[in-house]
Amino acid sequence: MNFGFEEEQELLRREIRKFLDEQCPMEEVRRLAQSSDGYSREQWKQLAELGWLGLMLPEAYGGAELTWVDAVVLLEETGRSLFPSPLISTTLAGSAIADLGSEDQKGRWLPGLADGSRIGTIAFLEDNDVLGPAGIQLRGRPRGDAFLLSGEKRLVADVEQADLWLVPFRVGDPEDAIAIAVVERDADGASGRPLPSIDRTKRTGTLQLDEVPVGPDALLGPPAGASLGLSRVLDRGALALCAEVIGAAEAALRITVEFAKQREQFGHPIGHFQGVKHPLAEMYVEVESLKSLLYYAAWAIDEDPEVAPAAISRAKAYAADAFTRIGIDGIQLHGGVGYTLEYDIQLYLKRSKWARSMYGDADYHYDRVARARGL
Amino acid sequence: MDFSFSTEEEAFRQEVRGFLEENLPDPVPTTPEFLREWNAKLRAKRWVGFAWPKEEGGGGGSLIEQYILKEEMSLRRAPPLGSDFMGLAWVGPALIRHGSEAQKKRFLSDILDSSSLWCTGYSEPDSGSDLASLKTRAVRDGDEYVVNGQKIWTSAAKQAKWIFNLVRTESSSRYGGITCLLIPMDTPGIEIHPIDNLSGRPGFNEVFFTDVRVPVENRLGKEGEGWRVVMGALANERSGISESTEMTRKLDSLIELARNSRKAGRPALEDTSVRRELAAFDTRIEAMRLNGMRNLSRQLKGDPPSSETSINKLLRGALEIRMAELSLEVLGSASQLEGPWQNAALSFHGTVIGGGTPNIQRNIIGERILGLPKD
């Protein structure tokens, strides 16, 4: 038993930290948040060169074949910096293709995702706002051995940035009759339309599909066989998101602690008063407990897959509530300046609002925890 | 990151299960005869004081195996590993670190045999959360100390044979003026007044000391070392893991209650808020378990026990309160009556306050971990 990161992982963390401190300090985050791309292509290229885009992909396709625990290290740091990039989306797309795709498909798409020339994302949400296979109502209309897809996918992360959209659709009535198609950006009838996100460091929008043809070579796994794969990729999304939440929540805590040490009122730094000190202590309890829940879940994904879904749901449910509270308290403890555009704490509040429902909110995940416990 | 156990550790788990299978009837008897026999069997296996050094009469076991032992015992609702709770938790570890050979010889085997019973004299009427302000005086007179003062909230004072007592030997130094004395409870000048807890049961006591003469050889550690002696013992083995199995059992009972109750005309388990709350409890208990494993892992690497244990103390306190409240919600109008759940909802306060109130834990985290100014 060892509840801690390995030396190599600590090294990885230091490298990432150094890169982000140098390349993407808060002024740069703010600039990118206002840019039309929403991320820096130059930085994206560097991420690829450092090997962080293909962290978990097979070596044969340009990846480093590391584990989810390594990915947690990377994402904690990008979360800490509020690093604007399609990193989670691309990581998920890559992991789904590696998981479900044929050798041909892996050869076609994975190297591009690993070397930064292509960005991927998953379009999993529809009008009904139901997460998972049950929520997939978009039906593929068979035509020969292909399908035609028409409809709309909502709140697709990085929809406009992506070159590959992974599109789950329904091929039959049973809940798990789901296929996943890889739709390329230049496909006829497919287009991404951005929508303003509450957190400008995270981009989102709608994917319109109008009679988009998908052949058998674009389907990941057998038709009607991707339900489990979809659940798995959503689980991994929740896991990845939690890792970013840890970094961001820890940063929000650190910023607020520093503020509380410097800001003086009534002749004392305000952190001297229990009305300030105690909520900060609670924030710390939440962050550390979330770390424990998430590290276990990340380990379980690779080492004990049976317990992973419930472990991930515990982490995401906890993260949603904890980060919400940390975002709110972070602003409140700053007082008036917390409500200004100038102070960084507001950026974390916005991230907390965005993260709360992404890959399932607390209600959704607590329901899964309840089921896992036989309730 | 590695949450798995080695083959030897798994084999030890099987050994514990086998032992429980053979020796622990279901339901667990509560007669003194059974308890005596039980303690003797555990002692013979050297499972009492499992991780104490072998040369002190302990088991010399590893911290991980101790965790496994406690977890399995708790899952089967076995009686504690030895009956001298305070002796095992506080006095023994302090003796091993600071005791003279004569003191170890005199006390340790009795503690392990469950033939002694210790109580602890910490709090005083004016020194609760601010323990270091304690005023019970001990004045040296030849080969003896003469003790005058009062302790409060002393559990088991009536039954105990000895008290592990903090006294002030020097008034000018707050921490450095505290000394630890081991005092037989039948020494002339000691008077015990029970205090009824809010349920009307005798829960704890006041202990008065009037010219109580204590031989100098009953001092544990040097004069003025009492604070260090106690703080070392306080941190000892408080990883909080067995607490999480205890909470899991409580949650199981609460789920049973919900399963058999109706709320607003419907099965209580179908109530969304009840389900969500139960899943949140499950998640927080899992966070406690994993936080405990993290502490254990730190100890295995040789780090000294830290203020991190305050995290689980806070989680547990909040859980006790919320779980009790949910049980009353599930009971509905019957929550107005006396009953086991209702009584539990009155009495958890002892657990939450004992060993340091939640606000004290928040101070510890705020000041020692986050570095906020002391108030």
XYZ file of C-alpha atoms in Angstrom:
750
model
C 0.000 0.000 0.000
C 1.271 3.425 -0.889
C -1.065 6.388 -0.910
C 1.157 8.842 -2.695
C 2.691 9.761 -6.013
C 5.849 8.141 -7.353
C 9.057 10.088 -7.846
C 8.489 10.188 -11.635
C 5.031 11.623 -11.082
C 6.383 14.343 -8.821
C 8.910 15.115 -11.527
C 6.135 15.292 -14.110
C 4.258 17.678 -11.838
C 7.262 19.971 -11.518
C 7.738 20.046 -15.294
C 4.102 20.886 -15.915
C 4.167 23.505 -13.188
C 7.225 25.129 -14.720
C 5.672 25.119 -18.187
C 2.419 26.670 -17.005
C 4.083 29.279 -14.785
C 6.252 30.380 -17.679
C 3.837 30.060 -20.575
C 0.436 30.682 -19.079
C 0.420 33.020 -16.074
C -2.889 34.623 -15.124
C -2.526 37.555 -17.580
C -2.232 35.036 -20.388
C -5.230 33.068 -19.087
C -7.254 36.271 -19.127
C -6.064 37.119 -22.638
C -6.903 33.669 -23.995
C -10.301 33.756 -22.311
C -11.117 36.788 -24.454
C -9.579 35.424 -27.674
C -11.667 33.835 -30.390
C -9.734 30.546 -30.421
C -10.000 30.217 -26.652
C -6.577 28.614 -26.415
C -3.059 29.130 -27.751
C -2.083 26.985 -30.742
C 1.552 27.666 -29.895
C 1.123 26.289 -26.357
C -0.861 23.354 -27.700
C 2.059 22.449 -29.940
C 4.419 22.628 -26.995
C 2.154 20.369 -24.929
C 2.347 17.852 -27.741
C 6.147 18.092 -27.900
C 6.370 17.539 -24.160
C 4.313 14.380 -24.645
C 1.372 15.467 -22.534
C -1.335 15.204 -25.202
C -0.752 11.502 -25.682
C 0.036 10.789 -22.056
C -2.099 7.655 -21.894
C -2.219 6.662 -25.562
C -0.395 3.515 -26.725
C 3.251 4.048 -27.605
C 2.648 2.587 -31.085
C 0.460 5.606 -31.887
C 2.699 8.290 -30.460
C 1.584 8.102 -26.845
C 3.476 7.619 -23.586
C 1.263 4.777 -22.305
C 1.041 6.184 -18.805
C -1.856 5.713 -16.362
C -4.804 7.735 -15.142
C -2.877 8.555 -11.985
C -0.317 10.310 -14.201
C -3.123 12.107 -16.019
C -4.433 13.309 -12.644
C -1.064 14.933 -11.974
C -1.206 16.754 -15.319
C -4.816 17.868 -14.910
C -4.416 19.035 -11.325
C -1.828 21.479 -12.596
C -3.789 22.669 -15.639
C -6.752 23.147 -13.295
C -4.615 25.082 -10.835
C -3.670 27.484 -13.635
C -7.166 27.570 -15.159
C -5.203 26.713 -18.308
C -7.536 27.338 -21.256
C -7.242 24.443 -23.702
C -9.199 21.516 -25.148
C -7.012 19.128 -23.131
C -9.752 17.160 -21.351
C -11.858 16.823 -24.515
C -8.912 15.619 -26.547
C -7.770 13.232 -23.815
C -11.253 11.693 -23.648
C -11.585 11.360 -27.412
C -8.190 9.699 -27.561
C -8.959 7.335 -24.725
C -12.291 6.326 -26.322
C -10.657 5.611 -29.669
C -7.833 3.674 -28.002
C -10.413 1.736 -26.005
C -12.968 0.921 -28.685
C -11.331 1.487 -32.049
C -9.854 -1.021 -34.506
C -6.144 -0.937 -35.309
C -6.978 0.917 -38.522
C -8.972 3.533 -36.683
C -6.306 3.981 -34.043
C -3.718 4.414 -36.775
C -5.921 6.965 -38.530
C -6.737 9.203 -35.563
C -4.507 8.675 -32.545
C -1.180 9.973 -33.901
C -2.842 13.276 -34.827
C -4.324 13.632 -31.354
C -0.964 12.849 -29.738
C 1.080 15.212 -31.923
C -1.285 18.144 -31.478
C -2.353 18.418 -35.109
C -5.916 17.405 -34.258
C -8.295 18.154 -31.425
C -11.036 15.776 -30.391
C -14.174 15.939 -28.270
C -17.245 13.922 -27.264
C -20.773 15.118 -28.066
C -22.736 13.225 -25.431
C -25.540 15.522 -24.330
C -28.927 16.022 -25.960
C -32.022 18.086 -25.367
C -33.271 15.810 -22.582
C -30.173 16.662 -20.455
C -29.860 12.997 -19.434
C -26.305 11.768 -19.074
C -25.308 8.317 -20.332
C -26.780 5.800 -22.788
C -30.384 6.466 -21.691
C -30.048 10.078 -22.753
C -28.982 9.243 -26.294
C -32.118 9.682 -28.406
C -30.539 10.768 -31.681
C -31.228 7.865 -34.053
C -29.021 6.756 -36.850
C -31.054 6.194 -40.021
C -29.612 3.095 -41.738
C -28.550 3.519 -45.333
C -26.787 0.454 -46.714
C -24.094 -0.445 -44.231
C -23.887 3.170 -43.112
C -26.043 5.497 -40.996
C -27.278 9.023 -41.552
C -27.221 11.272 -38.474
C -29.527 14.235 -38.089
C -30.079 16.242 -34.958
C -28.376 18.346 -32.367
C -25.900 17.687 -29.573
C -25.823 20.243 -26.783
C -23.067 21.686 -24.651
C -20.313 19.973 -26.540
C -17.012 20.973 -24.965
C -14.636 22.649 -27.426
C -17.092 21.977 -30.243
C -15.686 24.712 -32.441
C -12.048 23.865 -31.777
C -12.417 20.140 -32.434
C -11.375 18.343 -35.614
C -12.989 15.089 -34.495
C -16.387 14.826 -32.888
C -17.214 11.529 -31.217
C -20.980 11.215 -31.620
C -22.920 8.542 -29.753
C -26.238 7.712 -31.386
C -29.044 5.215 -31.040
C -29.380 2.184 -33.326
C -32.253 0.394 -31.585
C -34.768 0.538 -28.735
C -32.930 -1.283 -25.934
C -31.289 1.280 -23.669
C -27.818 0.026 -24.498
C -28.225 -0.087 -28.306
C -25.694 2.675 -28.781
C -23.038 3.256 -31.417
C -20.303 5.879 -31.401
C -19.303 7.535 -34.662
C -16.196 9.575 -35.282
C -17.288 12.532 -37.361
C -14.537 14.598 -38.918
C -14.731 18.347 -39.011
C -15.084 18.566 -42.796
C -17.919 15.993 -42.972
C -20.902 17.157 -45.032
C -23.738 18.441 -42.880
C -21.814 18.720 -39.596
C -21.056 22.041 -37.952
C -20.170 23.373 -34.520
C -21.733 26.558 -33.211
C -20.195 28.177 -30.113
C -22.269 29.388 -27.187
C -21.041 31.766 -24.482
C -19.770 29.721 -21.523
C -20.079 31.067 -17.970
C -16.359 30.260 -17.701
C -14.589 31.755 -20.722
C -11.568 29.506 -20.141
C -13.818 26.575 -21.081
C -15.444 26.611 -24.518
C -18.689 24.946 -25.451
C -21.415 24.983 -28.053
C -23.842 23.026 -30.169
C -23.075 20.370 -32.767
C -25.546 20.408 -35.660
C -25.879 17.228 -37.688
C -27.817 17.324 -40.918
C -27.872 14.014 -42.804
C -24.278 13.324 -41.885
C -23.249 9.962 -43.348
C -21.152 7.651 -41.151
C -19.756 4.472 -42.661
C -18.725 1.321 -40.787
C -15.121 2.513 -40.747
C -16.226 5.537 -38.694
C -17.947 3.460 -35.982
C -15.982 2.646 -32.837
C -16.596 -1.031 -32.090
C -19.570 -2.976 -33.411
C -22.804 -1.014 -33.977
C -25.018 -1.297 -30.889
C -21.962 -2.287 -28.874
C -20.703 1.038 -27.580
C -22.996 1.595 -24.620
C -20.464 0.462 -22.077
C -17.790 2.399 -23.904
C -19.879 5.554 -23.640
C -20.420 5.060 -19.904
C -16.732 4.507 -19.486
C -15.727 7.624 -21.355
C -18.175 9.699 -19.310
C -16.716 8.229 -16.127
C -13.285 9.243 -17.313
C -14.588 12.689 -18.096
C -15.824 13.020 -14.534
C -12.472 11.796 -13.263
C -10.511 14.221 -15.448
C -12.759 17.054 -14.432
C -12.293 16.279 -10.732
C -8.535 16.405 -11.172
C -8.827 19.915 -12.609
C -11.220 20.823 -9.813
C -8.657 19.793 -7.201
C -6.030 22.078 -8.714
C -8.465 24.957 -9.138
C -9.991 24.587 -5.670
C -6.557 24.418 -4.095
C -5.550 27.572 -5.966
C -8.724 29.362 -4.860
C -7.942 28.364 -1.278
C -4.332 29.531 -1.546
C -5.311 32.897 -3.041
C -7.881 33.453 -0.321
C -5.486 32.415 2.464
C -2.894 34.885 1.136
C -5.522 37.592 1.009
C -6.593 36.811 4.581
C -3.001 37.091 5.770
C -2.505 40.511 4.176
C -5.809 42.301 4.437
C -6.063 44.071 7.799
C -9.235 45.183 9.550
C -9.875 46.009 13.200
C -6.099 46.096 13.641
C -5.477 42.468 12.575
C -5.015 40.478 9.394
C -8.539 39.167 8.825
C -7.245 35.562 8.859
C -6.772 36.059 12.593
C -10.555 36.083 13.077
C -12.337 32.775 13.405
C -15.131 33.973 11.125
C -12.535 33.913 8.346
C -10.198 31.206 9.609
C -12.864 28.538 10.037
C -14.343 28.625 6.522
C -10.781 28.464 5.180
C -10.140 25.394 7.329
C -13.322 23.829 5.951
C -12.124 24.532 2.409
C -8.940 22.679 3.242
C -10.890 19.703 4.614
C -12.926 19.580 1.408
C -9.911 19.768 -0.907
C -7.961 17.091 0.957
C -10.935 14.740 1.181
C -11.608 15.207 -2.517
C -7.986 14.310 -3.226
C -8.356 11.078 -1.266
C -11.552 10.150 -3.117
C -10.128 11.005 -6.516
C -6.702 9.393 -6.184
C -8.385 6.169 -5.194
C -10.741 6.402 -8.188
C -7.837 7.080 -10.568
C -5.944 4.092 -9.215
C -9.063 1.926 -9.451
C -9.676 2.729 -13.148
C -6.504 0.862 -14.063
C -6.121 -1.559 -11.153
C -9.590 -2.415 -9.848
C -12.063 -1.483 -12.632
C -15.065 -3.011 -10.897
C -15.062 -0.463 -8.094
C -14.096 2.443 -10.362
C -17.543 3.742 -11.424
C -18.809 4.169 -7.854
C -15.450 5.593 -6.765
C -15.595 8.156 -9.582
C -19.173 9.079 -8.749
C -18.240 9.664 -5.120
C -15.444 11.960 -6.222
C -17.533 13.912 -8.745
C -20.507 14.321 -6.404
C -18.199 15.494 -3.645
C -16.291 17.765 -6.025
C -19.443 19.437 -7.310
C -20.650 20.394 -3.832
C -17.222 21.192 -2.412
C -16.044 23.388 -5.277
C -19.367 25.227 -5.351
C -18.888 26.118 -1.725
C -15.218 26.999 -2.177
C -16.089 29.295 -5.084
C -18.732 31.107 -3.064
C -16.721 31.336 0.160
C -13.630 32.422 -1.756
C -15.509 35.483 -3.040
C -17.234 36.177 0.278
C -13.999 36.091 2.272
C -12.478 38.599 -0.140
C -15.311 41.029 0.558
C -15.915 43.814 -1.981
C -12.803 43.206 -4.052
C -13.932 39.630 -4.605
C -16.737 41.047 -6.701
C -14.387 42.916 -9.038
C -13.110 41.800 -12.413
C -9.595 42.699 -11.301
C -9.137 40.057 -8.591
C -8.488 36.508 -9.812
C -10.798 34.790 -7.333
C -13.791 35.483 -9.601
C -12.216 33.308 -12.307
C -12.363 30.353 -9.908
C -15.973 31.081 -9.016
C -16.820 30.890 -12.721
C -14.882 27.655 -13.077
C -16.836 26.201 -10.136
C -20.119 27.081 -11.809
C -19.004 25.460 -15.039
C -17.646 22.336 -13.345
C -20.679 21.721 -11.180
C -22.807 20.008 -13.840
C -20.094 18.917 -16.290
C -20.033 15.100 -16.650
C -22.922 14.864 -14.208
C -23.901 17.001 -11.239
C -24.002 15.946 -7.595
C -27.585 14.656 -7.831
C -26.709 12.436 -10.770
C -23.611 11.021 -9.137
C -25.103 10.598 -5.667
C -27.877 8.633 -7.336
C -25.229 6.325 -8.803
C -23.582 5.991 -5.399
C -26.961 5.098 -3.898
C -27.471 2.422 -6.556
C -24.000 1.009 -5.961
C -24.978 0.616 -2.321
C -28.171 -1.201 -3.287
C -30.546 1.653 -2.528
C -0.296 5.143 -5.867
C -1.106 1.638 -4.797
C -4.104 0.632 -2.723
C -3.557 -3.084 -2.887
C -2.345 -5.294 -0.064
C 0.531 -7.752 -0.280
C -0.080 -11.511 -0.209
C 1.171 -11.651 3.387
C -1.243 -8.888 4.352
C -4.139 -10.647 2.644
C -3.154 -13.860 4.408
C -3.224 -12.001 7.707
C -6.728 -10.736 6.884
C -7.808 -14.352 6.347
C -6.237 -15.307 9.665
C -8.228 -12.596 11.439
C -11.438 -13.672 9.705
C -10.806 -17.280 10.637
C -10.214 -16.304 14.235
C -13.440 -14.289 14.348
C -15.357 -17.109 12.714
C -14.168 -19.481 15.391
C -14.276 -17.290 18.470
C -16.908 -14.617 18.051
C -20.529 -15.785 18.412
C -23.297 -13.909 16.617
C -24.850 -11.972 18.307
C -21.834 -10.902 20.318
C -22.312 -11.735 24.023
C -21.925 -8.860 26.447
C -21.345 -10.803 29.683
C -18.206 -10.016 31.741
C -17.187 -13.721 31.493
C -17.215 -13.606 27.712
C -15.283 -10.366 27.690
C -12.645 -11.808 30.041
C -12.214 -14.869 27.861
C -12.172 -12.743 24.723
C -9.478 -10.432 26.103
C -7.381 -13.431 27.144
C -7.581 -14.966 23.669
C -6.624 -11.704 21.979
C -3.795 -11.260 24.437
C -2.493 -14.747 23.707
C -2.375 -13.876 20.004
C -0.594 -10.618 20.873
C -3.329 -8.672 19.135
C -3.771 -6.302 22.064
C -1.175 -3.562 21.613
C -0.694 -5.028 18.158
C 1.835 -2.462 16.935
C 3.601 -1.934 20.272
C 7.194 -3.196 20.301
C 7.595 -6.873 21.119
C 10.037 -6.153 23.942
C 7.318 -4.103 25.651
C 4.900 -7.013 25.436
C 3.150 -5.825 22.283
C 2.693 -7.647 19.002
C 5.416 -5.846 17.059
C 3.013 -5.829 14.114
C 3.029 -3.485 11.150
C 0.710 -0.497 10.906
C -0.957 -1.985 7.837
C -1.708 -5.258 9.570
C -3.025 -3.302 12.513
C -5.324 -1.472 10.118
C -6.519 -4.790 8.708
C -7.040 -6.212 12.188
C -9.054 -3.218 13.371
C -11.103 -3.114 10.195
C -12.053 -6.788 10.379
C -12.830 -6.549 14.094
C -15.010 -3.533 13.534
C -16.844 -5.122 10.591
C -17.792 -8.080 12.796
C -18.755 -5.762 15.640
C -16.219 -7.431 17.884
C -15.542 -5.940 21.319
C -12.508 -3.649 21.402
C -8.968 -5.040 21.320
C -8.529 -4.931 25.088
C -10.741 -3.294 27.696
C -8.423 -0.666 29.156
C -9.309 1.896 26.534
C -7.431 4.907 27.928
C -4.504 2.709 28.931
C -4.136 1.388 25.405
C -4.813 4.671 23.622
C -2.835 7.109 25.768
C -0.972 5.730 28.733
C 0.795 2.803 27.087
C 2.146 4.741 24.089
C 3.295 7.552 26.425
C 4.976 5.041 28.745
C 6.766 3.366 25.855
C 8.157 6.712 24.732
C 8.862 8.436 28.020
C 8.549 5.885 30.818
C 11.374 4.546 32.989
C 12.075 0.812 32.890
C 10.457 0.454 36.307
C 7.307 2.260 35.141
C 7.008 0.173 31.983
C 7.436 -2.993 33.986
C 4.866 -1.912 36.478
C 2.107 -0.786 34.096
C 2.382 -2.109 30.549
C 1.519 -5.768 31.026
C -1.523 -4.861 33.154
C -2.777 -2.601 30.358
C -2.277 -5.352 27.784
C -3.948 -7.932 30.054
C -6.947 -5.637 30.501
C -6.441 -6.036 34.242
C -5.902 -2.306 34.781
C -8.215 0.569 34.011
C -6.929 4.077 33.451
C -8.678 7.399 33.277
C -7.149 10.648 32.043
C -7.075 13.993 33.834
C -6.884 16.693 31.184
C -9.734 19.242 31.180
C -10.415 21.561 34.093
C -13.392 23.850 34.709
C -11.502 26.840 33.283
C -9.300 24.888 30.872
C -11.321 23.124 28.212
C -10.386 23.949 24.648
C -7.536 26.004 26.133
C -6.036 22.948 27.799
C -2.557 24.426 28.260
C -3.960 26.974 30.721
C -4.585 24.188 33.274
C -4.091 25.145 36.941
C -4.093 21.973 39.065
C -0.927 22.539 41.096
C 1.747 20.027 42.029
C 4.328 21.289 44.520
C 7.442 19.263 45.232
C 7.868 18.278 48.879
C 10.869 15.989 49.345
C 10.265 12.773 47.449
C 6.661 13.605 46.803
C 4.448 16.018 44.898
C 1.484 17.550 46.655
C -1.391 17.980 44.230
C -4.288 20.434 44.623
C -6.933 21.285 42.077
C -9.807 19.946 40.026
C -10.313 17.967 36.822
C -13.578 17.689 34.897
C -15.191 15.541 32.153
C -13.193 12.572 33.412
C -14.735 9.394 31.978
C -14.625 6.186 34.024
C -13.114 7.956 37.050
C -15.208 5.805 39.402
C -14.015 2.503 37.967
C -10.449 3.497 37.163
C -7.550 2.384 39.337
C -5.166 5.016 38.029
C -5.326 8.486 36.552
C -2.943 9.828 33.921
C -2.936 13.373 35.189
C -1.651 16.675 33.862
C -0.584 19.133 36.549
C 1.152 22.500 36.703
C 4.596 22.492 38.334
C 5.591 25.946 37.175
C 3.326 28.946 36.614
C 5.603 31.159 34.517
C 5.827 28.823 31.511
C 2.555 27.956 29.756
C 3.573 24.707 28.028
C 6.872 24.098 29.824
C 5.214 24.243 33.241
C 3.073 21.158 32.715
C 4.035 17.778 34.153
C 2.466 14.341 33.878
C 1.786 12.337 37.047
C 0.466 8.777 37.363
C -1.736 8.668 40.440
C -3.624 5.742 42.069
C -7.287 6.700 42.307
C -7.512 5.446 45.908
C -4.938 7.949 47.148
C -6.283 9.930 50.095
C -7.462 13.403 49.076
C -9.055 12.343 45.782
C -12.778 12.867 45.619
C -15.042 12.002 42.677
C -18.349 13.679 41.851
C -20.278 12.202 38.955
C -21.886 14.527 36.380
C -25.062 13.387 34.664
C -25.045 13.841 30.913
C -28.069 15.358 29.183
C -29.719 11.945 28.912
C -29.696 11.744 32.715
C -27.021 9.036 32.819
C -23.742 9.348 34.656
C -21.394 9.967 31.776
C -18.378 11.633 33.311
C -17.029 13.069 36.538
C -15.358 15.862 38.370
C -12.220 14.771 40.212
C -11.027 16.882 43.133
C -7.483 16.759 44.489
C -6.828 18.018 48.016
C -3.256 17.676 49.287
C -2.870 14.453 47.314
C 0.652 13.111 47.855
C 2.264 11.440 44.857
C 5.740 9.846 44.978
C 8.200 11.440 42.534
C 8.784 8.048 40.901
C 5.207 8.307 39.563
C 6.165 11.208 37.339
C 6.119 10.278 33.652
C 8.899 12.066 31.778
C 10.787 14.989 33.238
C 9.250 17.861 35.130
C 7.826 20.289 32.563
C 7.625 17.669 29.837
C 3.951 16.852 30.350
C 2.694 18.695 27.289
C 5.113 16.856 25.016
C 4.237 13.516 26.612
C 0.540 14.057 25.941
C 0.797 15.535 22.457
C 2.928 12.588 21.324
C 0.354 10.189 22.688
C -2.522 12.208 21.222
C -1.175 11.881 17.702
C -0.398 8.220 18.224
C -2.216 5.898 15.863
C -4.981 8.398 15.219
C -5.290 7.685 11.563
C -9.051 7.506 11.878
C -9.485 4.340 9.840
C -11.360 2.264 12.377
C -13.623 5.263 12.894
C -14.746 4.925 9.298
C -15.769 1.274 9.748
C -17.695 2.330 12.834
C -19.462 4.993 10.795
C -20.169 2.483 8.031
C -21.983 0.319 10.556
C -23.995 3.294 11.723
C -24.895 4.063 8.122
C -25.978 0.441 7.585
C -28.379 0.742 10.522
C -29.660 4.069 9.247
C -30.308 2.542 5.817
C -32.179 -0.313 7.511
C -34.284 2.241 9.355
C -35.044 4.059 6.103
C -35.847 0.771 4.382
C -38.484 0.013 6.994
C -39.967 3.481 7.275
C -42.435 5.539 5.345
C -42.125 9.250 4.824
C -45.138 11.290 3.747
C -46.971 8.101 2.808
C -44.182 6.659 0.638
C -41.258 4.331 1.404
C -38.582 6.593 2.841
C -35.939 5.172 0.532
C -37.870 6.467 -2.474
C -37.601 9.997 -1.149
C -35.016 11.808 -3.286
C -33.602 13.872 -0.488
C -33.237 10.832 1.807
C -31.470 8.858 -0.923
C -29.160 11.740 -1.738
C -28.321 12.294 1.895
C -27.554 8.589 2.425
C -25.295 8.578 -0.636
C -23.554 11.709 0.652
C -22.932 9.924 3.981
C -21.524 6.915 2.148
C -19.221 9.260 0.230
C -18.023 11.137 3.294
C -17.349 7.921 5.182
C -15.344 6.679 2.204
C -13.434 9.978 2.278
C -12.689 9.325 5.967
C -11.442 5.819 5.186
C -9.202 7.067 2.401
C -7.947 10.046 4.422
C -7.044 7.496 7.076
C -5.134 5.406 4.575
C -3.279 8.518 3.484
C -2.253 9.193 7.089
C -1.222 5.596 7.465
C 0.841 5.832 4.314
C 2.581 8.934 5.666
C 3.384 7.111 8.896
C 4.775 4.174 6.938
C 7.161 6.563 5.215
C 8.298 7.707 8.642
C 6.598 11.108 8.691
C 5.526 12.156 12.183
C 1.766 12.105 12.815
C 0.420 15.499 11.848
C -2.457 17.893 12.231
C -4.039 16.154 9.229
C -5.970 13.953 11.682
C -8.097 17.036 12.415
C -9.622 16.560 8.957
C -11.284 13.287 9.895
C -12.310 14.617 13.269
C -14.199 17.387 11.466
C -15.703 15.071 8.868
C -16.856 12.730 11.582
C -18.383 15.481 13.683
C -20.410 16.820 10.772
C -21.456 13.291 9.804
C -22.621 12.366 13.313
C -24.827 15.441 13.357
C -26.295 15.006 9.865
C -26.865 11.278 10.282
C -28.681 11.778 13.554
C -30.839 14.462 11.993
C -31.713 12.260 9.029
C -32.771 9.451 11.361
C -35.235 11.858 12.985
C -36.517 12.969 9.586
C -37.096 9.359 8.617
C -38.886 8.647 11.893
C -41.244 11.513 11.169
C -43.571 12.518 14.008
C -42.332 9.621 16.153
C -39.116 11.588 16.549
C -40.866 13.398 19.399
C -40.771 10.254 21.536
C -37.900 8.722 23.440
C -36.254 5.855 21.621
C -32.886 4.495 20.540
C -32.510 6.773 17.491
C -33.876 9.737 19.353
C -31.472 9.124 22.225
C -28.588 8.750 19.809
C -29.533 12.125 18.343
C -29.038 13.600 21.813
C -25.876 11.798 22.771
C -23.602 12.096 19.729
C -22.578 15.486 21.095
C -20.180 13.713 23.421
C -18.242 12.211 20.520
C -18.199 15.464 18.599
C -16.956 17.592 21.517
C -14.652 15.059 23.188
C -10.991 15.247 22.201
C -11.314 18.809 20.904
C -14.385 20.612 19.575
C -14.837 21.144 15.825
C -13.911 24.811 16.207
C -10.650 23.817 17.869
C -9.930 21.478 14.949
C -10.611 24.370 12.562
C -8.151 26.516 14.514
C -5.553 23.753 14.289
C -5.968 23.479 10.521
C -6.130 27.239 10.013
C -3.045 27.981 12.093
C -0.787 24.949 11.801
C -1.512 23.966 8.206
C -2.680 27.125 6.446
C -0.382 29.391 8.465
C -3.061 31.908 9.446
C -2.263 34.190 12.391
C -3.126 32.806 15.847
C -5.879 34.511 17.736
